[in-house]
Amino acid sequence: MQLSIVILNYNVRHFLEQCVLSVQKATQNFNAEIIVVDNNSQDDSCQMIKDRFPEVILIENKENTGFPKGNNIGAKIASGKYLCILNPDTVVAEDTFEKILAFAKKQDNLGIVGCKLIDGTGHFLPESKRGIPTPFVAFTKIFSLYKIFPSIKSFGKYYASHISENQTGKVEILVGAFMFMKKETYEEVGGFDEDCFMYSDDIDLSYMVLKTGKDNYYFHETTVIHYKGESTVKDGKYMKRFQEAMNFFYKKHFKTSFFFSFFMKIGIVFFSFVKMFQGKATLKSKPERYILLSDNDLIKEKLEEALKKKIQITTLENQKALFSQTFSKHKPTEVILDNNYLTFKDSIQFLETQKDKKRTFKNLPAASDFIIGSNSSNDRGEVITFKI
């Protein structure tokens, strides 16, 4: 077995379905297994996996064991040489794993590989590559010094600004939404630290791998959608757990003084409040026009019934003229990408190349009865079902 993909799910049934569909497409040319660990979801996530993906290995936990333990449970039964920790609110391209496998095999001292992540609007997520959040680096992040003084290199360490989003290179910290490594590396450091419930677990794992002398990499040659806001609702519990997570990381890895502890307490509270309010959904203007990128008129009719709106349909070959005419009028437009017609890679590339504040996007996963997407990396996302 070359690769095991572990997906930890909690109450995101539709995002999980889309994710598994994309992973299946991305692993059809080599020996791989998909392991879904469900943390006691109250929706029908588990039944959906059983009905639609009977070949997927499903572990049904009877309680929400948290991100570290949930992933460790999946990794323990993984039989692949390589392991990928993947969030359920992600979409991979058909060639994502083939590209990363080829890159990984060329590295002599491989630690963890992350990739280029974009949100549901097509915009790059800077946390795709990060530095170790030492006290100084945390200070520059908390008070946004990297934005105020972008030319000062020492202020850009939090988001590893020594390399661009379109450049592959060594970085220190990678995000838990997509972490690719040898299984033996994961086992060598003991996997995720289960004393940390969530939020600093990926920082800790990345740092533990670095301490073994291995190199972590940001790999830009494949792009993955991470809806991000779907993973957790940023409420009061989020703020409390974020504080606990950062305290956990600093106490575990850094010597602390009274001044350091006092500064971090203020900084964590400030940063947690910022994150909490970022997570609140904002009112957005409703799309005035819908465009379906597809070749199926029946799907168009079904979506018009569900949305109660007229939808223009176009193909990849004919899109240029229609999109130019539509967007030139500056009307809020939602583009629905039919994955019965488009590949996942096509959809991802479309988001990257067509991102604009007047456009929103939804995916229609193949052989599914819903469209899905997110208009912001801070929103939970939106699912609209329709009759097929």
Coordinates of C-alpha atoms in Angstrom, one line a residue:
M1 CA 0.0 0.0 0.0
Q2 CA 1.5 3.3 -1.1
L3 CA -0.7 5.8 0.6
S4 CA -3.3 6.0 3.4
I5 CA -5.5 9.1 3.6
V6 CA -7.0 9.7 7.0
I7 CA -10.1 12.0 7.1
L8 CA -11.4 13.0 10.5
N9 CA -15.1 14.0 10.3
Y10 CA -17.5 15.8 12.7
N11 CA -20.9 16.8 11.5
V12 CA -19.9 18.0 8.0
R13 CA -21.7 15.3 5.9
H14 CA -21.9 17.1 2.6
F15 CA -18.3 18.4 2.7
L16 CA -17.1 14.9 3.6
E17 CA -19.0 13.5 0.6
Q18 CA -17.3 15.9 -1.8
C19 CA -13.9 15.4 -0.2
V20 CA -14.1 11.6 -0.5
L21 CA -15.2 11.9 -4.1
S22 CA -12.2 14.0 -4.9
V23 CA -9.8 11.7 -3.0
Q24 CA -11.2 8.7 -4.9
K25 CA -10.4 10.4 -8.2
A26 CA -7.0 11.3 -7.0
T27 CA -6.0 7.8 -6.0
Q28 CA -7.5 5.7 -8.8
N29 CA -4.1 5.2 -10.5
F30 CA -2.2 3.7 -7.6
N31 CA -2.6 1.6 -4.5
A32 CA -4.2 3.7 -1.7
E33 CA -6.8 3.5 1.1
I34 CA -9.2 6.0 2.5
I35 CA -9.9 5.9 6.2
V36 CA -12.7 8.1 7.6
V37 CA -12.8 8.5 11.4
D38 CA -16.1 9.9 12.6
N39 CA -16.1 11.7 15.9
N40 CA -19.7 10.9 16.9
S41 CA -21.4 13.1 14.3
Q42 CA -25.1 13.7 14.8
D43 CA -25.8 14.1 11.1
D44 CA -25.9 11.2 8.6
S45 CA -22.2 11.3 7.8
C46 CA -21.6 7.6 8.7
Q47 CA -24.7 6.3 6.8
M48 CA -23.7 8.3 3.8
I49 CA -20.2 6.7 3.8
K50 CA -21.7 3.2 4.2
D51 CA -24.2 3.8 1.3
R52 CA -22.0 5.7 -1.2
F53 CA -18.5 4.6 -0.4
P54 CA -18.6 1.0 1.0
E55 CA -15.0 0.5 0.1
V56 CA -13.9 3.3 2.5
I57 CA -12.7 2.2 5.9
L58 CA -15.0 3.8 8.5
I59 CA -14.3 4.1 12.2
E60 CA -17.3 5.3 14.2
N61 CA -16.2 6.8 17.5
K62 CA -18.8 7.0 20.3
E63 CA -17.6 10.4 21.4
N64 CA -15.9 13.4 20.1
T65 CA -12.3 12.5 20.9
G66 CA -10.8 15.6 19.5
F67 CA -8.5 16.2 16.4
P68 CA -5.3 14.6 17.7
K69 CA -6.8 11.4 19.1
G70 CA -9.2 11.0 16.2
N71 CA -6.4 11.2 13.6
N72 CA -4.2 8.9 15.7
I73 CA -6.9 6.3 15.7
G74 CA -7.0 6.4 11.9
A75 CA -3.3 6.5 11.5
K76 CA -2.9 3.5 13.8
I77 CA -4.7 1.2 11.3
A78 CA -3.2 2.8 8.2
S79 CA -1.2 0.3 6.1
G80 CA 0.3 2.8 3.6
K81 CA 4.0 3.7 3.4
Y82 CA 2.9 7.3 3.2
L83 CA 0.2 9.0 5.3
C84 CA -1.9 12.0 4.5
I85 CA -3.9 13.8 7.2
L86 CA -6.7 15.5 5.4
N87 CA -9.6 17.7 6.6
P88 CA -13.1 16.8 5.4
D89 CA -13.7 20.4 4.2
T90 CA -11.1 20.0 1.4
V91 CA -11.1 19.2 -2.3
V92 CA -8.1 17.7 -3.9
A93 CA -7.2 17.7 -7.6
E94 CA -7.0 14.5 -9.6
D95 CA -3.2 14.7 -9.7
T96 CA -2.6 16.0 -6.2
F97 CA -1.3 12.9 -4.6
E98 CA 0.7 11.7 -7.6
K99 CA 2.6 15.0 -7.7
I100 CA 3.3 15.0 -4.0
L101 CA 4.3 11.4 -4.0
A102 CA 6.8 12.1 -6.8
F103 CA 8.2 15.1 -4.9
A104 CA 8.4 13.1 -1.6
K105 CA 10.3 10.3 -3.1
K106 CA 13.0 12.7 -4.3
Q107 CA 13.7 14.0 -0.8
D108 CA 16.5 12.5 1.2
N109 CA 15.4 13.8 4.6
L110 CA 11.6 14.1 4.2
G111 CA 9.5 15.4 7.1
I112 CA 6.0 16.7 6.3
V113 CA 4.8 18.1 3.0
G114 CA 2.1 20.7 2.8
C115 CA 0.6 22.2 -0.4
K116 CA -1.0 25.4 -1.7
L117 CA -4.4 25.9 -0.1
I118 CA -7.1 28.2 -1.3
D119 CA -10.4 29.1 0.3
G120 CA -13.9 28.7 -1.4
T121 CA -13.4 32.1 -3.2
G122 CA -10.1 31.0 -4.8
H123 CA -7.9 33.2 -2.6
F124 CA -4.6 31.8 -1.2
L125 CA -4.6 30.8 2.5
P126 CA -1.3 32.2 4.0
E127 CA -1.3 29.5 6.7
S128 CA -0.4 27.0 4.0
K129 CA 3.2 27.8 5.1
R130 CA 4.3 29.2 8.5
G131 CA 7.2 29.6 10.8
I132 CA 7.6 28.5 14.4
P133 CA 5.5 30.9 16.5
T134 CA 8.3 31.9 18.9
P135 CA 7.4 34.7 21.3
F136 CA 8.8 37.3 18.8
V137 CA 7.1 35.7 15.8
A138 CA 3.8 35.5 17.7
F139 CA 4.2 39.2 18.6
T140 CA 4.5 40.2 14.9
K141 CA 1.4 38.1 14.1
I142 CA -0.8 39.2 17.0
F143 CA -0.1 42.9 16.3
S144 CA -0.1 42.5 12.4
L145 CA 3.5 43.9 12.1
Y146 CA 4.0 41.7 9.0
K147 CA 1.2 43.7 7.3
I148 CA 2.3 47.1 8.5
F149 CA 6.0 46.6 7.6
P150 CA 6.0 44.0 4.8
S151 CA 9.5 44.8 3.7
I152 CA 11.0 43.8 7.1
K153 CA 11.9 40.1 6.7
S154 CA 11.9 39.4 10.4
F155 CA 8.3 40.5 10.6
G156 CA 7.2 38.0 8.0
K157 CA 8.3 34.8 9.7
Y158 CA 4.9 33.8 10.9
Y159 CA 3.7 33.1 7.3
A160 CA 7.1 32.0 6.0
S161 CA 7.4 35.0 3.7
H162 CA 10.9 33.9 2.6
I163 CA 9.1 31.9 -0.1
S164 CA 6.2 33.0 -2.2
E165 CA 2.9 31.1 -2.5
N166 CA 4.1 29.9 -6.0
Q167 CA 7.5 28.7 -4.8
T168 CA 8.3 25.3 -3.3
G169 CA 10.7 25.3 -0.4
K170 CA 11.5 24.4 3.2
V171 CA 9.3 25.7 5.9
E172 CA 8.8 25.0 9.5
I173 CA 5.1 24.7 10.2
L174 CA 2.3 23.2 8.1
V175 CA -1.4 23.3 8.6
G176 CA -3.3 20.2 9.7
A177 CA -5.8 20.5 6.9
F178 CA -3.3 18.7 4.6
M179 CA -0.2 17.0 6.0
F180 CA 1.7 14.4 4.0
M181 CA 4.5 12.3 5.4
K182 CA 5.9 8.8 5.7
K183 CA 3.9 6.8 8.2
E184 CA 7.1 5.9 10.1
T185 CA 7.8 9.6 10.6
Y186 CA 4.3 10.1 12.1
E187 CA 5.0 7.1 14.4
E188 CA 8.5 8.3 15.3
V189 CA 7.1 11.4 17.0
G190 CA 4.1 9.7 18.4
G191 CA 1.6 11.2 16.1
F192 CA -0.5 14.2 17.3
D193 CA -0.1 15.0 21.0
E194 CA -3.5 13.9 22.6
D195 CA -3.0 16.3 25.5
C196 CA -3.8 19.1 23.0
F197 CA -7.5 19.0 22.0
M198 CA -7.2 21.1 18.9
Y199 CA -5.7 24.3 17.3
S200 CA -2.0 23.9 18.1
D201 CA -1.8 20.2 17.2
D202 CA -0.5 20.8 13.7
I203 CA 2.1 23.3 15.0
D204 CA 3.2 20.8 17.6
L205 CA 3.5 17.9 15.1
S206 CA 5.4 20.0 12.6
Y207 CA 7.8 21.2 15.3
M208 CA 8.3 17.6 16.7
V209 CA 9.2 16.4 13.2
L210 CA 11.7 19.3 12.8
K211 CA 13.3 18.3 16.1
T212 CA 14.1 14.8 14.6
G213 CA 16.3 16.6 12.1
K214 CA 13.9 16.2 9.1
D215 CA 12.9 18.9 6.7
N216 CA 9.3 20.1 6.2
Y217 CA 8.3 21.4 2.8
Y218 CA 5.7 23.7 1.2
F219 CA 4.9 22.3 -2.2
H220 CA 3.2 24.8 -4.6
E221 CA 2.7 22.6 -7.7
T222 CA -0.8 21.4 -6.6
T223 CA -3.6 23.4 -5.2
V224 CA -6.3 22.1 -2.7
I225 CA -9.5 23.9 -1.7
H226 CA -9.9 24.3 2.1
Y227 CA -13.2 25.8 3.0
K228 CA -11.7 26.3 6.5
G229 CA -14.6 28.0 8.2
E230 CA -16.5 24.7 8.0
S231 CA -14.1 23.0 10.4
T232 CA -15.2 24.8 13.4
V233 CA -17.6 27.5 14.5
K234 CA -15.6 30.3 16.1
D235 CA -17.6 31.0 19.2
G236 CA -16.7 31.4 22.9
K237 CA -15.6 27.8 23.2
Y238 CA -13.3 28.4 20.3
M239 CA -11.6 31.3 22.1
K240 CA -11.1 29.2 25.2
R241 CA -9.7 26.2 23.4
F242 CA -7.4 28.4 21.3
Q243 CA -6.0 30.0 24.4
E244 CA -5.5 26.5 25.9
A245 CA -3.8 25.3 22.8
M246 CA -1.3 28.1 22.6
N247 CA -0.5 27.8 26.3
F248 CA 0.0 24.1 25.7
F249 CA 2.5 24.7 22.9
Y250 CA 4.6 27.3 24.7
K251 CA 4.7 25.4 28.0
K252 CA 5.8 22.2 26.1
H253 CA 8.5 23.7 24.0
F254 CA 9.8 27.0 25.4
K255 CA 11.2 28.2 28.6
T256 CA 9.0 30.9 30.0
S257 CA 9.6 33.9 32.3
F258 CA 7.1 36.0 34.1
F259 CA 7.3 38.7 31.4
F260 CA 6.9 36.1 28.6
S261 CA 3.9 34.5 30.3
F262 CA 2.2 37.9 30.9
F263 CA 2.8 39.0 27.3
M264 CA 1.5 35.7 25.9
K265 CA -1.6 35.9 28.1
I266 CA -2.5 39.3 26.8
G267 CA -1.6 38.3 23.2
I268 CA -3.6 35.1 23.2
V269 CA -6.7 36.8 24.6
F270 CA -6.4 39.6 22.0
F271 CA -5.7 37.2 19.1
S272 CA -8.5 34.8 20.2
F273 CA -11.0 37.7 20.2
V274 CA -9.9 38.7 16.7
K275 CA -10.3 35.1 15.5
M276 CA -13.7 34.7 17.2
F277 CA -15.1 37.8 15.6
Q278 CA -13.6 37.0 12.2
G279 CA -15.6 33.8 12.4
K280 CA -18.9 35.5 12.6
A281 CA -20.8 35.3 9.4
T282 CA -21.2 38.7 7.6
L283 CA -24.2 39.7 5.6
K284 CA -23.5 39.4 1.9
S285 CA -25.5 40.5 -1.1
K286 CA -27.4 37.7 -2.8
P287 CA -26.2 36.7 -6.3
E288 CA -28.2 38.6 -9.0
R289 CA -27.1 36.1 -11.7
Y290 CA -26.2 32.4 -11.8
I291 CA -24.0 30.7 -14.3
L292 CA -23.8 26.9 -14.5
L293 CA -20.6 25.6 -16.1
S294 CA -21.9 22.3 -17.5
D295 CA -23.2 20.5 -20.6
N296 CA -26.4 19.2 -18.9
D297 CA -29.6 21.1 -19.4
L298 CA -31.5 18.7 -17.1
I299 CA -29.3 19.7 -14.2
K300 CA -29.9 23.4 -15.1
E301 CA -33.6 22.8 -14.8
K302 CA -33.3 21.1 -11.4
L303 CA -31.1 23.8 -10.0
E304 CA -33.5 26.5 -11.3
E305 CA -36.3 24.8 -9.3
A306 CA -34.2 24.7 -6.1
L307 CA -32.9 28.2 -6.4
K308 CA -36.1 29.7 -7.9
K309 CA -33.8 31.7 -10.2
K310 CA -33.0 31.6 -13.9
I311 CA -29.6 30.1 -14.6
Q312 CA -27.4 30.7 -17.7
I313 CA -25.6 27.6 -18.8
T314 CA -22.3 27.5 -20.6
T315 CA -19.4 25.1 -21.4
L316 CA -15.7 25.6 -21.0
E317 CA -15.4 26.4 -24.7
N318 CA -18.1 29.0 -24.7
Q319 CA -17.5 30.6 -21.2
K320 CA -15.3 33.5 -22.3
A321 CA -17.9 35.6 -24.0
L322 CA -20.7 35.0 -21.4
F323 CA -18.4 35.6 -18.4
S324 CA -17.0 38.8 -20.0
Q325 CA -20.5 40.1 -20.6
T326 CA -21.8 39.1 -17.2
F327 CA -19.0 40.4 -15.1
S328 CA -18.6 43.7 -17.0
K329 CA -22.0 44.7 -15.5
H330 CA -20.5 44.3 -12.0
K331 CA -23.5 42.2 -10.8
P332 CA -22.9 39.8 -8.0
T333 CA -22.7 36.5 -9.8
E334 CA -22.6 32.9 -8.5
V335 CA -20.8 30.3 -10.7
I336 CA -21.9 26.7 -10.2
L337 CA -19.2 24.2 -11.3
D338 CA -20.7 20.9 -12.4
N339 CA -18.2 18.1 -11.5
N340 CA -20.2 15.7 -13.6
Y341 CA -18.7 17.8 -16.5
L342 CA -15.6 19.3 -15.0
T343 CA -12.7 17.6 -13.2
F344 CA -11.9 18.7 -9.7
K345 CA -8.7 20.1 -11.1
D346 CA -10.7 22.2 -13.6
S347 CA -12.8 23.5 -10.7
I348 CA -9.8 24.4 -8.6
Q349 CA -8.1 26.2 -11.4
F350 CA -11.3 28.0 -12.2
L351 CA -11.5 29.4 -8.7
E352 CA -7.9 30.5 -8.8
T353 CA -8.1 32.3 -12.1
Q354 CA -11.6 33.7 -11.8
K355 CA -11.5 35.0 -8.2
D356 CA -13.1 38.4 -7.8
K357 CA -15.1 40.1 -5.1
K358 CA -18.2 40.1 -7.3
R359 CA -18.1 36.3 -7.8
T360 CA -19.0 33.4 -5.6
F361 CA -18.7 29.8 -6.4
K362 CA -20.5 26.5 -5.7
N363 CA -19.5 23.0 -6.6
L364 CA -22.0 20.3 -7.8
P365 CA -20.2 17.0 -6.9
A366 CA -20.7 14.2 -9.4
A367 CA -23.8 12.1 -9.0
S368 CA -24.9 14.3 -6.0
D369 CA -28.1 16.2 -5.1
F370 CA -26.5 19.3 -3.7
I371 CA -24.3 22.3 -4.4
I372 CA -21.8 23.3 -1.9
G373 CA -19.3 26.1 -1.2
S374 CA -18.2 29.0 0.9
N375 CA -18.1 32.7 0.3
S376 CA -15.4 33.4 2.9
S377 CA -12.7 31.4 4.8
N378 CA -14.5 32.5 8.0
D379 CA -17.9 31.2 7.1
R380 CA -19.3 27.8 7.8
G381 CA -20.2 27.5 4.1
E382 CA -23.5 26.8 2.4
V383 CA -25.2 23.6 1.1
I384 CA -28.3 23.7 -1.1
T385 CA -30.0 20.5 -2.0
F386 CA -32.2 19.8 -5.0
K387 CA -34.2 16.9 -6.5
I388 CA -32.5 14.7 -9.1

